[in-house]
C-alpha cells in the first residue's frame, strides 16, 4: 500500500512541509489540527467554537482518507490552559461517543496565541480487518 497525502488546502502546509493527514499501512495520521476555518483562514476567539471547528477539520481529513471519527483509535489533546479541559471534555465525549479512543491531554504553548486547543488523531481505515 502506498502513502497517500491529504491536504486542507492551507498554504501553510506547503510552507512548513507537512500534510493535514497521511494514510499508510491502513492508518490515517491526522496532524495537529487547530480551530482555523480553512475556507476563510480565520479562527474564532471562543474555546468552544475552536473545538467544534477542529472536529469539522478532522472529519474532513478523515473523510478524504475513507474514514470517520468512529474509526479514531488514538487522540492527543493539546490545550493552552489546564482550566480549559473541564469545558472541552464533554465536547470530546460528544464526538467520540462510539470510538472511545486511547487519549492523552497535555497543557502546552501553541505557535499562535489565538489558538487555545489543538487535536491530533490516528484512525484505522474501516475496510481493514
PDB file of C-alpha atoms in Angstrom:
ATOM      1  CA  UNK A   1       0.000   0.000   0.000  1.00  0.00           C
ATOM      2  CA  UNK A   2       1.457   3.358  -0.975  1.00  0.00           C
ATOM      3  CA  UNK A   3       1.435   6.501   1.115  1.00  0.00           C
ATOM      4  CA  UNK A   4      -1.366   8.999   0.421  1.00  0.00           C
ATOM      5  CA  UNK A   5      -1.044  12.659   1.403  1.00  0.00           C
ATOM      6  CA  UNK A   6      -4.141  14.694   2.271  1.00  0.00           C
ATOM      7  CA  UNK A   7      -4.207  18.494   2.254  1.00  0.00           C
ATOM      8  CA  UNK A   8      -6.667  21.004   3.685  1.00  0.00           C
ATOM      9  CA  UNK A   9      -5.648  23.491   1.016  1.00  0.00           C
ATOM     10  CA  UNK A  10      -3.799  25.699   3.503  1.00  0.00           C
ATOM     11  CA  UNK A  11      -0.700  27.390   2.091  1.00  0.00           C
ATOM     12  CA  UNK A  12       0.976  26.799   5.457  1.00  0.00           C
ATOM     13  CA  UNK A  13       1.161  23.054   4.763  1.00  0.00           C
ATOM     14  CA  UNK A  14       3.435  23.638   1.774  1.00  0.00           C
ATOM     15  CA  UNK A  15       5.449  26.309   3.581  1.00  0.00           C
ATOM     16  CA  UNK A  16       6.076  24.104   6.629  1.00  0.00           C
ATOM     17  CA  UNK A  17       6.429  20.860   4.630  1.00  0.00           C
ATOM     18  CA  UNK A  18       3.653  18.769   6.103  1.00  0.00           C
ATOM     19  CA  UNK A  19       0.272  17.253   5.220  1.00  0.00           C
ATOM     20  CA  UNK A  20      -3.069  17.591   7.003  1.00  0.00           C
ATOM     21  CA  UNK A  21      -3.092  13.798   7.073  1.00  0.00           C
ATOM     22  CA  UNK A  22      -1.080  10.844   5.832  1.00  0.00           C
ATOM     23  CA  UNK A  23      -2.602   7.461   5.023  1.00  0.00           C
ATOM     24  CA  UNK A  24      -0.264   4.497   5.163  1.00  0.00           C
ATOM     25  CA  UNK A  25      -0.491   0.822   6.175  1.00  0.00           C
ATOM     26  CA  UNK A  26      -4.202   1.094   6.976  1.00  0.00           C
ATOM     27  CA  UNK A  27      -3.819   4.027   9.359  1.00  0.00           C
ATOM     28  CA  UNK A  28      -4.764   7.680   8.957  1.00  0.00           C
ATOM     29  CA  UNK A  29      -2.438  10.025  10.839  1.00  0.00           C
ATOM     30  CA  UNK A  30      -4.070  13.452  11.142  1.00  0.00           C
ATOM     31  CA  UNK A  31      -1.701  16.291  12.012  1.00  0.00           C
ATOM     32  CA  UNK A  32      -2.292  18.512  14.993  1.00  0.00           C
ATOM     33  CA  UNK A  33      -5.406  20.431  13.991  1.00  0.00           C
ATOM     34  CA  UNK A  34      -6.445  23.832  15.282  1.00  0.00           C
ATOM     35  CA  UNK A  35      -9.691  25.763  15.124  1.00  0.00           C
ATOM     36  CA  UNK A  36      -8.916  27.640  11.926  1.00  0.00           C
ATOM     37  CA  UNK A  37     -11.671  27.760   9.342  1.00  0.00           C
ATOM     38  CA  UNK A  38      -9.538  26.914   6.305  1.00  0.00           C
ATOM     39  CA  UNK A  39     -12.032  28.383   3.834  1.00  0.00           C
ATOM     40  CA  UNK A  40     -11.843  31.840   5.414  1.00  0.00           C
ATOM     41  CA  UNK A  41      -8.447  31.418   7.151  1.00  0.00           C
ATOM     42  CA  UNK A  42      -9.958  32.784  10.359  1.00  0.00           C
ATOM     43  CA  UNK A  43     -10.088  31.482  13.900  1.00  0.00           C
ATOM     44  CA  UNK A  44     -12.798  32.248  16.446  1.00  0.00           C
ATOM     45  CA  UNK A  45     -11.621  33.537  19.822  1.00  0.00           C
ATOM     46  CA  UNK A  46     -14.038  31.242  21.698  1.00  0.00           C
ATOM     47  CA  UNK A  47     -12.615  27.951  23.026  1.00  0.00           C
ATOM     48  CA  UNK A  48     -15.837  26.020  22.418  1.00  0.00           C
ATOM     49  CA  UNK A  49     -16.150  27.292  18.829  1.00  0.00           C
ATOM     50  CA  UNK A  50     -12.499  26.443  18.176  1.00  0.00           C
ATOM     51  CA  UNK A  51     -13.053  22.906  19.459  1.00  0.00           C
ATOM     52  CA  UNK A  52     -16.079  22.290  17.238  1.00  0.00           C
ATOM     53  CA  UNK A  53     -14.177  23.709  14.225  1.00  0.00           C
ATOM     54  CA  UNK A  54     -11.286  21.363  14.968  1.00  0.00           C
ATOM     55  CA  UNK A  55     -13.605  18.384  14.809  1.00  0.00           C
ATOM     56  CA  UNK A  56     -15.032  19.651  11.495  1.00  0.00           C
ATOM     57  CA  UNK A  57     -11.480  19.929  10.152  1.00  0.00           C
ATOM     58  CA  UNK A  58     -10.527  16.467  11.397  1.00  0.00           C
ATOM     59  CA  UNK A  59     -13.724  14.948   9.986  1.00  0.00           C
ATOM     60  CA  UNK A  60     -12.950  16.479   6.586  1.00  0.00           C
ATOM     61  CA  UNK A  61      -9.436  14.981   6.558  1.00  0.00           C
ATOM     62  CA  UNK A  62     -10.691  11.582   7.704  1.00  0.00           C
ATOM     63  CA  UNK A  63     -13.415  11.611   5.054  1.00  0.00           C
ATOM     64  CA  UNK A  64     -10.825  12.236   2.319  1.00  0.00           C
ATOM     65  CA  UNK A  65      -8.954   9.201   3.643  1.00  0.00           C
ATOM     66  CA  UNK A  66     -12.049   6.980   3.682  1.00  0.00           C
ATOM     67  CA  UNK A  67     -12.540   7.015   7.450  1.00  0.00           C
ATOM     68  CA  UNK A  68     -14.567   8.860  10.080  1.00  0.00           C
ATOM     69  CA  UNK A  69     -14.483   9.845  13.722  1.00  0.00           C
ATOM     70  CA  UNK A  70     -15.759   6.414  14.765  1.00  0.00           C
ATOM     71  CA  UNK A  71     -12.532   4.950  13.329  1.00  0.00           C
ATOM     72  CA  UNK A  72     -10.246   7.004  15.587  1.00  0.00           C
ATOM     73  CA  UNK A  73      -8.075   4.819  17.835  1.00  0.00           C
ATOM     74  CA  UNK A  74      -5.736   7.444  19.365  1.00  0.00           C
ATOM     75  CA  UNK A  75      -6.135  11.134  20.211  1.00  0.00           C
ATOM     76  CA  UNK A  76      -3.845  13.794  21.693  1.00  0.00           C
ATOM     77  CA  UNK A  77      -5.461  16.921  23.118  1.00  0.00           C
ATOM     78  CA  UNK A  78      -3.173  19.935  23.423  1.00  0.00           C
ATOM     79  CA  UNK A  79      -4.646  22.795  25.434  1.00  0.00           C
ATOM     80  CA  UNK A  80      -3.020  26.049  26.460  1.00  0.00           C
ATOM     81  CA  UNK A  81      -4.629  26.276  29.913  1.00  0.00           C
ATOM     82  CA  UNK A  82      -5.472  23.378  32.245  1.00  0.00           C
ATOM     83  CA  UNK A  83      -8.767  25.039  33.193  1.00  0.00           C
ATOM     84  CA  UNK A  84      -9.970  24.574  29.605  1.00  0.00           C
ATOM     85  CA  UNK A  85     -10.155  20.797  29.977  1.00  0.00           C
ATOM     86  CA  UNK A  86     -13.319  20.871  32.064  1.00  0.00           C
ATOM     87  CA  UNK A  87     -15.022  22.942  29.349  1.00  0.00           C
ATOM     88  CA  UNK A  88     -13.977  20.834  26.363  1.00  0.00           C
ATOM     89  CA  UNK A  89     -14.059  17.302  27.800  1.00  0.00           C
ATOM     90  CA  UNK A  90     -17.828  16.971  27.220  1.00  0.00           C
ATOM     91  CA  UNK A  91     -17.292  18.016  23.590  1.00  0.00           C
ATOM     92  CA  UNK A  92     -14.689  15.264  23.188  1.00  0.00           C
ATOM     93  CA  UNK A  93     -17.219  12.798  24.562  1.00  0.00           C
ATOM     94  CA  UNK A  94     -19.835  14.045  22.108  1.00  0.00           C
ATOM     95  CA  UNK A  95     -17.634  13.413  19.069  1.00  0.00           C
ATOM     96  CA  UNK A  96     -16.038  10.186  20.354  1.00  0.00           C
ATOM     97  CA  UNK A  97     -19.126   8.588  21.908  1.00  0.00           C
ATOM     98  CA  UNK A  98     -18.602   5.473  19.734  1.00  0.00           C
ATOM     99  CA  UNK A  99     -14.848   5.449  19.053  1.00  0.00           C
ATOM    100  CA  UNK A 100     -13.677   5.853  22.672  1.00  0.00           C
ATOM    101  CA  UNK A 101     -10.022   6.172  21.538  1.00  0.00           C
ATOM    102  CA  UNK A 102      -6.951   5.969  23.737  1.00  0.00           C
ATOM    103  CA  UNK A 103      -6.362   9.585  24.781  1.00  0.00           C
ATOM    104  CA  UNK A 104      -3.753  11.924  26.206  1.00  0.00           C
ATOM    105  CA  UNK A 105      -4.312  15.535  27.262  1.00  0.00           C
ATOM    106  CA  UNK A 106      -1.427  17.960  27.699  1.00  0.00           C
ATOM    107  CA  UNK A 107      -1.057  21.614  28.618  1.00  0.00           C
ATOM    108  CA  UNK A 108       1.251  23.260  26.075  1.00  0.00           C
ATOM    109  CA  UNK A 109       2.157  26.514  24.384  1.00  0.00           C
ATOM    110  CA  UNK A 110       0.929  26.765  20.798  1.00  0.00           C
ATOM    111  CA  UNK A 111       2.524  28.682  17.912  1.00  0.00           C
ATOM    112  CA  UNK A 112      -0.234  31.286  17.508  1.00  0.00           C
ATOM    113  CA  UNK A 113      -1.574  32.942  20.687  1.00  0.00           C
ATOM    114  CA  UNK A 114      -5.114  32.857  19.241  1.00  0.00           C
ATOM    115  CA  UNK A 115      -5.028  29.051  19.348  1.00  0.00           C
ATOM    116  CA  UNK A 116      -6.399  27.656  22.588  1.00  0.00           C
ATOM    117  CA  UNK A 117      -6.531  23.987  21.609  1.00  0.00           C
ATOM    118  CA  UNK A 118      -5.044  21.590  19.077  1.00  0.00           C
ATOM    119  CA  UNK A 119      -6.083  17.985  18.492  1.00  0.00           C
ATOM    120  CA  UNK A 120      -4.178  15.196  16.737  1.00  0.00           C
ATOM    121  CA  UNK A 121      -5.725  11.815  15.890  1.00  0.00           C
ATOM    122  CA  UNK A 122      -4.870   8.447  14.433  1.00  0.00           C
ATOM    123  CA  UNK A 123      -7.626   6.381  12.826  1.00  0.00           C
ATOM    124  CA  UNK A 124      -7.806   2.926  11.330  1.00  0.00           C
ATOM    125  CA  UNK A 125      -9.328   2.567   7.874  1.00  0.00           C
ATOM    126  CA  UNK A 126     -12.707   0.842   8.372  1.00  0.00           C
ATOM    127  CA  UNK A 127     -12.374  -1.563   5.446  1.00  0.00           C
ATOM    128  CA  UNK A 128      -9.422  -3.371   7.058  1.00  0.00           C
ATOM    129  CA  UNK A 129      -9.895  -6.319   9.382  1.00  0.00           C
TER     130      UNK A 129
END
